[in-house]
Coordinates of C-alpha atoms and ligand atoms in Angstrom, one line a residue:
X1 CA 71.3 100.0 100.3
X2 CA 73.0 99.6 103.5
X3 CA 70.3 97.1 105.0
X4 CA 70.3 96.4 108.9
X5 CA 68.9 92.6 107.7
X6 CA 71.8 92.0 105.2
X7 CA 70.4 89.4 102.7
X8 CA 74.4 87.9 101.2
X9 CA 73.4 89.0 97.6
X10 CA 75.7 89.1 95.4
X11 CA 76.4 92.5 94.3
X12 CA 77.7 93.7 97.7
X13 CA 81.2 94.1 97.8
X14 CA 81.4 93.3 101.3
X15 CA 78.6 91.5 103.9
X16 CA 78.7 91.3 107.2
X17 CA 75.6 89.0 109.3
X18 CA 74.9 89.0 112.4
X19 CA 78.9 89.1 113.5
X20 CA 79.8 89.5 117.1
X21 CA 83.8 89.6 118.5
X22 CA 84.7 90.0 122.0
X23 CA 87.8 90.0 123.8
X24 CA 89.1 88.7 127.3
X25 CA 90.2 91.6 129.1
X26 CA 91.1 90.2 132.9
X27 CA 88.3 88.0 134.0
X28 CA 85.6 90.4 132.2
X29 CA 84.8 90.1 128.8
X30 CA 85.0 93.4 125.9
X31 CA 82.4 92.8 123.7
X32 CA 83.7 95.1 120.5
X33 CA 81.1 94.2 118.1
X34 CA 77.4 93.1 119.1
X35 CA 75.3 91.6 115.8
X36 CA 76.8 94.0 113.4
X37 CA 75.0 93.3 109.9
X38 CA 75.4 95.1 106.8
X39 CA 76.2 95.1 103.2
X40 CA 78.0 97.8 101.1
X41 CA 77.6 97.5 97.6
X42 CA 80.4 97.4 95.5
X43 CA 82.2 100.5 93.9
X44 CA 81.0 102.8 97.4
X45 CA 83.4 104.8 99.2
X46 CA 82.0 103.9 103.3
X47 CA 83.5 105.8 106.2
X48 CA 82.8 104.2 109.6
X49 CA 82.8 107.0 112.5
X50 CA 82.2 106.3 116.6
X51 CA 83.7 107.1 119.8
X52 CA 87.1 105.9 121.0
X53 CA 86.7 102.1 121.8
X54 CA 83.4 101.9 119.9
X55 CA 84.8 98.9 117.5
X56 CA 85.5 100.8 114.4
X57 CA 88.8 98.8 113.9
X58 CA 87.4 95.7 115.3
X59 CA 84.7 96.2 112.4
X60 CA 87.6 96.4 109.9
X61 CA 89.7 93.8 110.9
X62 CA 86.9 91.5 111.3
X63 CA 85.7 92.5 107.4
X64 CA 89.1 92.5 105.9
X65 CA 89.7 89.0 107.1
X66 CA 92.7 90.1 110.0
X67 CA 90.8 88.9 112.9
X68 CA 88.0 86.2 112.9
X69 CA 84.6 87.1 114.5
X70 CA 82.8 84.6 117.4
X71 CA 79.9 84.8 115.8
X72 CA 78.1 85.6 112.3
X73 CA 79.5 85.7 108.6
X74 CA 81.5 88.1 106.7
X75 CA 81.3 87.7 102.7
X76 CA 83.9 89.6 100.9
X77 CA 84.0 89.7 97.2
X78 CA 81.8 87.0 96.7
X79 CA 83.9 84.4 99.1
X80 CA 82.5 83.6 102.3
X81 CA 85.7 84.4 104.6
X82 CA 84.1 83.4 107.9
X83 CA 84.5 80.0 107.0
X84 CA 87.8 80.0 105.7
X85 CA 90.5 78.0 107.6
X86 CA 93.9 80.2 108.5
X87 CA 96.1 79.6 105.6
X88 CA 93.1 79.9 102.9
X89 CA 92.1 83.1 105.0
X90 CA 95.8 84.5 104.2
X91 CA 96.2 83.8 101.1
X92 CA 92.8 85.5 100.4
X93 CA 93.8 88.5 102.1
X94 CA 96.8 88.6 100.4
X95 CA 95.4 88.2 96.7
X96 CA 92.1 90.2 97.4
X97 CA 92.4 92.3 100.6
X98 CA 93.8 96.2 99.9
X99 CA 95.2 97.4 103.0
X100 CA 96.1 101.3 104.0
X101 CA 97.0 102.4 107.3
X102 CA 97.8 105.3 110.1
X103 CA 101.4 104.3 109.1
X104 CA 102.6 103.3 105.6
X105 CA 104.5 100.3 106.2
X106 CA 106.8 101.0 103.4
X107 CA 110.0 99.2 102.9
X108 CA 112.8 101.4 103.7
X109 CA 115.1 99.7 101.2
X110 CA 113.5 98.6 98.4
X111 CA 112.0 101.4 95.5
X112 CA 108.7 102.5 95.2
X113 CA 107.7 100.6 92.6
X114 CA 108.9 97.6 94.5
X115 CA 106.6 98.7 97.6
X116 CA 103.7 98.7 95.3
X117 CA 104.4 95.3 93.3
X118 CA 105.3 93.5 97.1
X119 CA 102.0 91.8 97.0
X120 CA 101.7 90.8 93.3
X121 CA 105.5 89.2 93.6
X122 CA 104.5 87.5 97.5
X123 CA 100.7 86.2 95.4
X124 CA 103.3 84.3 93.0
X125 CA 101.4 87.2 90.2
X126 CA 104.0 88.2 87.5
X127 CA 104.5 92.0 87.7
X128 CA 102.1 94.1 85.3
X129 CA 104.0 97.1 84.2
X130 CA 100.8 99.0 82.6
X131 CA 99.2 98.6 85.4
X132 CA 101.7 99.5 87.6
X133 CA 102.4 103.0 85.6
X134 CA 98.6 103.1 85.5
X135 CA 98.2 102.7 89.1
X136 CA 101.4 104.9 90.1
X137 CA 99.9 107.4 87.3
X138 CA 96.1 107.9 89.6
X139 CA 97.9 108.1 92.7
X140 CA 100.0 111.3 91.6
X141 CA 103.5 109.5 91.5
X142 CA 104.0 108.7 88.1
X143 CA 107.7 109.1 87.3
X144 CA 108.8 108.6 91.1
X145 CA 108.5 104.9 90.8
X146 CA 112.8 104.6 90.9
X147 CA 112.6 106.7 94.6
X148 CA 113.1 104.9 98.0
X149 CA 110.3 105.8 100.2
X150 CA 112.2 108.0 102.5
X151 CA 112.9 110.3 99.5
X152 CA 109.0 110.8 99.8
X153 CA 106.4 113.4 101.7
X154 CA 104.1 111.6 104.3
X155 CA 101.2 112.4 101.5
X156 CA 104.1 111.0 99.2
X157 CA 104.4 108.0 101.0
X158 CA 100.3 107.2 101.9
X159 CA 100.0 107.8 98.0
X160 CA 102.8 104.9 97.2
X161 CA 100.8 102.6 100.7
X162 CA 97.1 103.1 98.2
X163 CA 98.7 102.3 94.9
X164 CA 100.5 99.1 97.0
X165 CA 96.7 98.3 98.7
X166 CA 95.1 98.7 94.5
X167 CA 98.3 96.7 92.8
X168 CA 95.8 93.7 93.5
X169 CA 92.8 95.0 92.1
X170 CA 91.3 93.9 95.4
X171 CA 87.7 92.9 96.0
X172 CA 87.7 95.8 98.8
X173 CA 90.3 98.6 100.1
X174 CA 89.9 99.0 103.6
X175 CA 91.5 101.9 105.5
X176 CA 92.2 102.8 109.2
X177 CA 92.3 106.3 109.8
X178 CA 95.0 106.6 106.9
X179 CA 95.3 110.3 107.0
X180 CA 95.4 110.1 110.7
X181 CA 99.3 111.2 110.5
X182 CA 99.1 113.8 107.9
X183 CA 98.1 117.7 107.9
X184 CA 94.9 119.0 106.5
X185 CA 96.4 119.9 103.0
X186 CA 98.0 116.6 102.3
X187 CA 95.0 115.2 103.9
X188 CA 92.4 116.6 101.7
X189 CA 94.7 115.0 98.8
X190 CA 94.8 111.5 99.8
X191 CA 90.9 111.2 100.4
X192 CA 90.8 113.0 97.0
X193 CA 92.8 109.8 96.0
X194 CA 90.7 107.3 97.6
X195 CA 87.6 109.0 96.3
X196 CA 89.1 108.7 92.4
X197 CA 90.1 105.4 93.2
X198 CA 85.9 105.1 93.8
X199 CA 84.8 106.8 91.2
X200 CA 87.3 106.2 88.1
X201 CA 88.5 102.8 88.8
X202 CA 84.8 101.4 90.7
X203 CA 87.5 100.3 93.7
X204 CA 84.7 99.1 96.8
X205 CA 86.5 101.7 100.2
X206 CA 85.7 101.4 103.5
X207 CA 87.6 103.5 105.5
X208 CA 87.6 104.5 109.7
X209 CA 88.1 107.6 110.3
X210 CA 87.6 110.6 113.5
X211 CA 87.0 112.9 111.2
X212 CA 83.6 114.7 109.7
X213 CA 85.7 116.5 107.0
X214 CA 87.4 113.5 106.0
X215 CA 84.2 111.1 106.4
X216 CA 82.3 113.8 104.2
X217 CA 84.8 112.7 101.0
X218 CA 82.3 108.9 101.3
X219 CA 79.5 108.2 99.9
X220 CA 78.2 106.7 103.2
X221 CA 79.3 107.5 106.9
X222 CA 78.2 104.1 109.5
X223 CA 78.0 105.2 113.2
X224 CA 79.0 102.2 115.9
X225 CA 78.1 102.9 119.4
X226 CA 79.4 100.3 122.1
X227 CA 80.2 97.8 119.6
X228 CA 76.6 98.3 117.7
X229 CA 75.6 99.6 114.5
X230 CA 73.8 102.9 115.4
X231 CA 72.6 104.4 111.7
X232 CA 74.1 105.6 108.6
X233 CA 74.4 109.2 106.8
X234 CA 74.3 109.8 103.1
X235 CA 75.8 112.9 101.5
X236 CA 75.6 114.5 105.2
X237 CA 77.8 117.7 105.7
X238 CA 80.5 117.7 108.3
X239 CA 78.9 119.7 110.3
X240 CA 75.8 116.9 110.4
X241 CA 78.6 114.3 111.3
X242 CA 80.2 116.3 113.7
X243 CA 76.6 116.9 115.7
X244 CA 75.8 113.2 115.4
X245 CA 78.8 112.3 116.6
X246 CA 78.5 114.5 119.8
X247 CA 75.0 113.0 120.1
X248 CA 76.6 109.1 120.1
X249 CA 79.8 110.5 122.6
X250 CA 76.8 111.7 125.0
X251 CA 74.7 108.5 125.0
Ligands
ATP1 N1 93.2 92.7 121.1 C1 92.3 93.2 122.0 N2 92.3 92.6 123.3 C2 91.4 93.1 124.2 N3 90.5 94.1 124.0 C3 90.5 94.7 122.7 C4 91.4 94.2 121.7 N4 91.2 94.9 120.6 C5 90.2 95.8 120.9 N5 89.8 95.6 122.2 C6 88.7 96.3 122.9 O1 87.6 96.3 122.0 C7 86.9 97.5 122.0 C8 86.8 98.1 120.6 O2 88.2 98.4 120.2 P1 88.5 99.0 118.8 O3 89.9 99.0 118.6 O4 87.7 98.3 117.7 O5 87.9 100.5 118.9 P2 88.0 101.7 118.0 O6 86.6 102.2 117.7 O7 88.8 101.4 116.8 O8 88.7 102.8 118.9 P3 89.7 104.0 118.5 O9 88.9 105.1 117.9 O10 90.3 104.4 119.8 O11 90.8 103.4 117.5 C9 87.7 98.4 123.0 O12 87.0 98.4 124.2 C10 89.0 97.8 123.0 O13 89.7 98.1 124.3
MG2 MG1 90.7 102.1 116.1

């Protein structure tokens, strides 16, 4: 499933081959991803784990079409994005790219409902009210449409940032440590979300994260290591995680 060789097949929701990125940092080079290839099928929940500085975010950026990689191809949804010039590259992000992060990025002044439907009204999409009371519905804020975000919890609010990052129905949802800001509780709930948004609406999630408990709610936990893919864990406990990832902090 999660081949080292990743043939770009079609079923995979996203494909990344052979992609390297590095950075100029002084008059030495950062090399944040080294020859990453892999494919994730689509309707998978995919939580990538590593130390600080390993290239976890560097993978997802370089996926989700935010940053271009020096070397290798990245196939998302069935469009090869590697080769796409900068403005096709946006507007593909923008009509197929879910986003969810640390911080919601909310707009203070507009409703939630408004938050969620941003990306529809910016992709020129008319607005789809089932769809929106479906999607508002599965995220646990059905009726709070009318609220400014500050009128929210933090869970509140990362719930209104998912429903905002599925509004699109988006070839892939990818998340950087979105419950990074949140306590355990509300935690739990909004990788209970992502998980539903996996399972009941086949959404494709690939989501960074420092933590075993919340990695365990995926189907699939990568491991980078300086910038390299270093194995994968299937329906591994947290305490699994947590000893592998001890094992990769040593090396
Ligand atoms: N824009 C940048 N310019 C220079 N170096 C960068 C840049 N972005 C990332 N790096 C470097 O690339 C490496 C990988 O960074 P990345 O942010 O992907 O790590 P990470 O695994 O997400 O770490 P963390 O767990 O701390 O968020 C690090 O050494 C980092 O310092
Ligand atoms: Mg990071």
């Amino acid at each position: 499933m999660y081949t080292d060789a990743a043939e770009f097949s079609a079923p995979a929701a996203l494909a990344l081959q052979g992609v390297s990125k590095s950075y100029r940092s002084g008059s030495s080079r950062v090399h944040a991803l080294r020859d990453v290839s892999l494919a994730l099928p689509a309707g998978t929940f995919t939580a990538v784990m590593g130390p600080s500085g390993s290239g976890k975010s560097t993978l997802l950026q370089s996926a989700a079409g935010l940053d271009t990689p020096d070397t290798g191809r990245v196939l998302l949804g069935g469009t090869e994005i590697s080769q796409l010039r900068p403005k096709a590259l946006t507007r593909f992000r923008r009509d197929h790219v879910g986003f969810v992060f640390q911080s919601y990025n909310l707009l203070p002044q507009l409703s939630v409902a408004r938050n969620v439907t941003l990306p529809l009204l910016l992709a020129g999409r008319g607005p789809d009210q089932a769809w929106l009371d479906y999607v508002l519905e599965a995220v646990g804020l059905g009726g709070l449409g009318h609220r400014k975000p500050q009128e929210l919890s933090g869970g509140q609010q990362q719930r209104a940032a998912i429903a905002r990052a599925l509004i699109t129905r988006p070839a892939a949802v990818f998340a950087d440590e979105p419950t990074g800001a949140l306590d355990s509780a509300t935690a739990q709930q909004v990788l209970g979300l992502l998980r539903h948004t996996v399972s009941a609406l086949g959404q494709t999630v690939i989501m960074v994260t420092h933590d075993p408990v919340a990695a365990r709610h995926a189907d699939t936990v990568l491991f980078l290591a300086d910038g390299r893919l270093d194995g994968s864990m299937t329906d591994a406990s947290p305490r699994d995680i947590t000893a592998r990832m001890a094992d990769l902090g040593e090396r």
